[in-house]
Coordinates of C-alpha atoms in Angstrom, one line a residue:
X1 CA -0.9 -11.8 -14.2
X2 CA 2.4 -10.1 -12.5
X3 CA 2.4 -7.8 -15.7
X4 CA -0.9 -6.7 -15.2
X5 CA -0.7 -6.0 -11.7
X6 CA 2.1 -4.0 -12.5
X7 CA 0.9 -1.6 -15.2
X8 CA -2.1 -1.6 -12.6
X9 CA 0.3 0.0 -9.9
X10 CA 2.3 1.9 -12.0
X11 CA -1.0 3.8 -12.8
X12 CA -1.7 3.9 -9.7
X13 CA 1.3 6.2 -9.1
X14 CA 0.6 8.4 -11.8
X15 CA -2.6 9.0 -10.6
X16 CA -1.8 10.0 -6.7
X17 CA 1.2 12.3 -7.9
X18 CA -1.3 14.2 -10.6
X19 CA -4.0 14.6 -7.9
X20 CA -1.1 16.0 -5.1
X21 CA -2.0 19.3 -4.9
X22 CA -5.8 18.1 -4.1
X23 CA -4.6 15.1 -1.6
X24 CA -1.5 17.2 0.3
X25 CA -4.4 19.4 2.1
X26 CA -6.0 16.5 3.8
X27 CA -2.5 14.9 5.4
X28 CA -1.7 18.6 6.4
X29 CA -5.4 18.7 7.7
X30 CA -5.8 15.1 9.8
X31 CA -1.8 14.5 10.8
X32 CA -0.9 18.1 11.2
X33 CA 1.8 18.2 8.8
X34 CA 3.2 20.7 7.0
X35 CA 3.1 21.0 3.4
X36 CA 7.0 20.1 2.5
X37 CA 6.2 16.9 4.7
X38 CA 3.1 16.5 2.8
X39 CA 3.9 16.7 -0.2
X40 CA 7.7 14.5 0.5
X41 CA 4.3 11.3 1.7
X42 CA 2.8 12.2 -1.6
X43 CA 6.2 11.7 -3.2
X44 CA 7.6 8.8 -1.5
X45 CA 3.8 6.9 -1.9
X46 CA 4.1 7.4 -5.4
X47 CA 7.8 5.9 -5.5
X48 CA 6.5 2.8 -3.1
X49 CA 4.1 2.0 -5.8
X50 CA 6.6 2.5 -8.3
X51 CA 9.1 0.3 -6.6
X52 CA 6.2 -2.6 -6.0
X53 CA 5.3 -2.5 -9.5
X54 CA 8.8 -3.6 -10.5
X55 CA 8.5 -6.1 -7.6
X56 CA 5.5 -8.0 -9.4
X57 CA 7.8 -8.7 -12.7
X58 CA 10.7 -9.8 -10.7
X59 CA 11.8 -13.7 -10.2
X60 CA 9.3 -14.9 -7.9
X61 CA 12.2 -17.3 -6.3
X62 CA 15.8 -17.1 -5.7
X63 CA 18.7 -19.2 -4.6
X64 CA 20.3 -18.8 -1.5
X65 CA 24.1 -20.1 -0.8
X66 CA 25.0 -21.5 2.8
X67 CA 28.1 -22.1 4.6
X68 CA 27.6 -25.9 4.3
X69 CA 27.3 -26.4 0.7
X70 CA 23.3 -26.6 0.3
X71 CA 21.5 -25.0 -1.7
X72 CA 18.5 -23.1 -0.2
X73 CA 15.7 -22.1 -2.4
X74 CA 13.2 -19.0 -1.5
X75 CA 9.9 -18.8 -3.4
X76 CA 7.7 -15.9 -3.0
X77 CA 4.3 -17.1 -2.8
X78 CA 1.3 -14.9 -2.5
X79 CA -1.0 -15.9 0.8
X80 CA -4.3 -14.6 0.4
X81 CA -5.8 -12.1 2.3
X82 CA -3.5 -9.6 4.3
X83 CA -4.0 -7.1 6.4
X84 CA -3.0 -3.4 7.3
X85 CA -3.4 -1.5 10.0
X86 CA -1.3 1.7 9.8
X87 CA -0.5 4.2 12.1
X88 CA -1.0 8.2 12.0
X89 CA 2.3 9.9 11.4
X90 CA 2.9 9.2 7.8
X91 CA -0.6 8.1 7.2
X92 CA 0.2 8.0 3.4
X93 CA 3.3 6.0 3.4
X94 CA 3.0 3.9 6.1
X95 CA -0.3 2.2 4.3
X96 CA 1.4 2.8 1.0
X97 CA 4.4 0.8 1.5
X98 CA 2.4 -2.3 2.6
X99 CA -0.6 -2.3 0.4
X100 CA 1.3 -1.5 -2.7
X101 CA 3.8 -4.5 -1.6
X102 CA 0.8 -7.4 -1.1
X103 CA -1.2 -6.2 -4.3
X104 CA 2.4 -6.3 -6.5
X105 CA 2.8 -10.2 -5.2
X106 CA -0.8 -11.3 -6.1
X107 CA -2.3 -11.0 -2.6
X108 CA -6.1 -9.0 -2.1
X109 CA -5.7 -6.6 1.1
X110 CA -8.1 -5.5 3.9
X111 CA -6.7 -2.0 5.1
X112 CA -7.8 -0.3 8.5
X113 CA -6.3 3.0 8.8
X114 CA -5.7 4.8 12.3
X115 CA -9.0 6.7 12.7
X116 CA -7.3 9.8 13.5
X117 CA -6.3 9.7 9.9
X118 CA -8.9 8.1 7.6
X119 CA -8.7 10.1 4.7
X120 CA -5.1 10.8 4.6
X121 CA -4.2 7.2 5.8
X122 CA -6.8 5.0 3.8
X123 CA -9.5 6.2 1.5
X124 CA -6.5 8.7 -0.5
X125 CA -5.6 5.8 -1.8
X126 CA -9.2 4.1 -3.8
X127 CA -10.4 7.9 -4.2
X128 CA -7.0 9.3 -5.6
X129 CA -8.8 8.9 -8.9
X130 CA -12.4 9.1 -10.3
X131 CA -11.8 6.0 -12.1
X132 CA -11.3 2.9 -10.8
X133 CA -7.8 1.7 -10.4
X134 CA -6.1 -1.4 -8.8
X135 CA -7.3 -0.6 -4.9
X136 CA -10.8 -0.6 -5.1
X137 CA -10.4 -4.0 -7.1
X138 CA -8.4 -5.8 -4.9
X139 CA -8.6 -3.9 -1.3
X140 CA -11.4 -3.0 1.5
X141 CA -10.8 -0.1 3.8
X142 CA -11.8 -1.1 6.7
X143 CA -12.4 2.0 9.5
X144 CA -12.5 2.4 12.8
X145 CA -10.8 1.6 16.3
X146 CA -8.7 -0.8 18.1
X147 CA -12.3 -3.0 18.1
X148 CA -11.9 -3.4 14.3
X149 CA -7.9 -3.6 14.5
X150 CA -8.5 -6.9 17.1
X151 CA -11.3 -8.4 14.4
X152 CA -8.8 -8.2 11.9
X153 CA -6.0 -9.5 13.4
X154 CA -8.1 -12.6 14.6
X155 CA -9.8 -13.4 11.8
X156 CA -8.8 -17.1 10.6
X157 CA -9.0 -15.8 7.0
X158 CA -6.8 -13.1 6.7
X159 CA -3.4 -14.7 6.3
X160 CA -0.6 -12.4 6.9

């Protein structure tokens, strides 16, 4: 239910901006930030979740005018399986924005984090609590290299 995956993520943000000041060390430690950048990922994670959450109560369709007098419809639909891969600058956010954004809509989600950054980048975000909260539910983290990148994006069953 969209109201139940957004109280999921909304918890979800509550929980990575109480455990900041444990989780800022390990994007300082794996990305080499520094702790105002750290602590701005930790921030702006929390706000991506935040945003998705309102995302999952939101029409799921919308009318679009044309030019020409038809009306064009556009239905959000949710696809399945998608997948992540996300990069090492911004570990946090970068995985945030897209995971948050597919759970919100309904979707499950296979993440693969850049293995410079596997903490900061991926398991942050099932491990932010010691309780079990929407990602370990409804996401895999998937490590490792450009080998595991390539399974995922050739996999038939992993949609988007």
């Amino acid at each position: 239910m969209p109201t139940g995956r957004a109280r999921i993520l909304s918890k979800a943000a509550d929980l990575l901006e109480q455990n900041g000041t444990e989780l800022i060390p390990w994007i300082m430690r794996e990305s080499g930030s520094i702790y105002p950048k750290a602590s701005i990922e930790i921030e702006h994670g929390a706000l991506f979740i935040r945003h998705a959450a309102s995302l999952a109560t939101a029409p799921m369709g919308m009318m679009i005018p044309s030019m020409d007098g038809r009306t064009n419809y556009a239905k959000r639909v949710p696809h399945g399986i998608v997948g992540v891969i996300s990069p090492f600058n911004c570990p946090l956010v970068l995985s945030i924005r897209s995971i948050a954004a597919a759970l919100a809509f309904g979707n499950a989600v296979v993440h693969k984090p850049d293995p410079r950054t596997p903490i900061s980048g991926g398991i942050i975000l099932p491990a932010s609590s010691r309780k079990p909260v929407c990602w370990r539910a409804c996401s895999r983290w998937s490590p490792g290299g450009a080998d595991a990148g390539e399974a995922m994006c050739t996999n038939p069953n992993i949609a988007v």
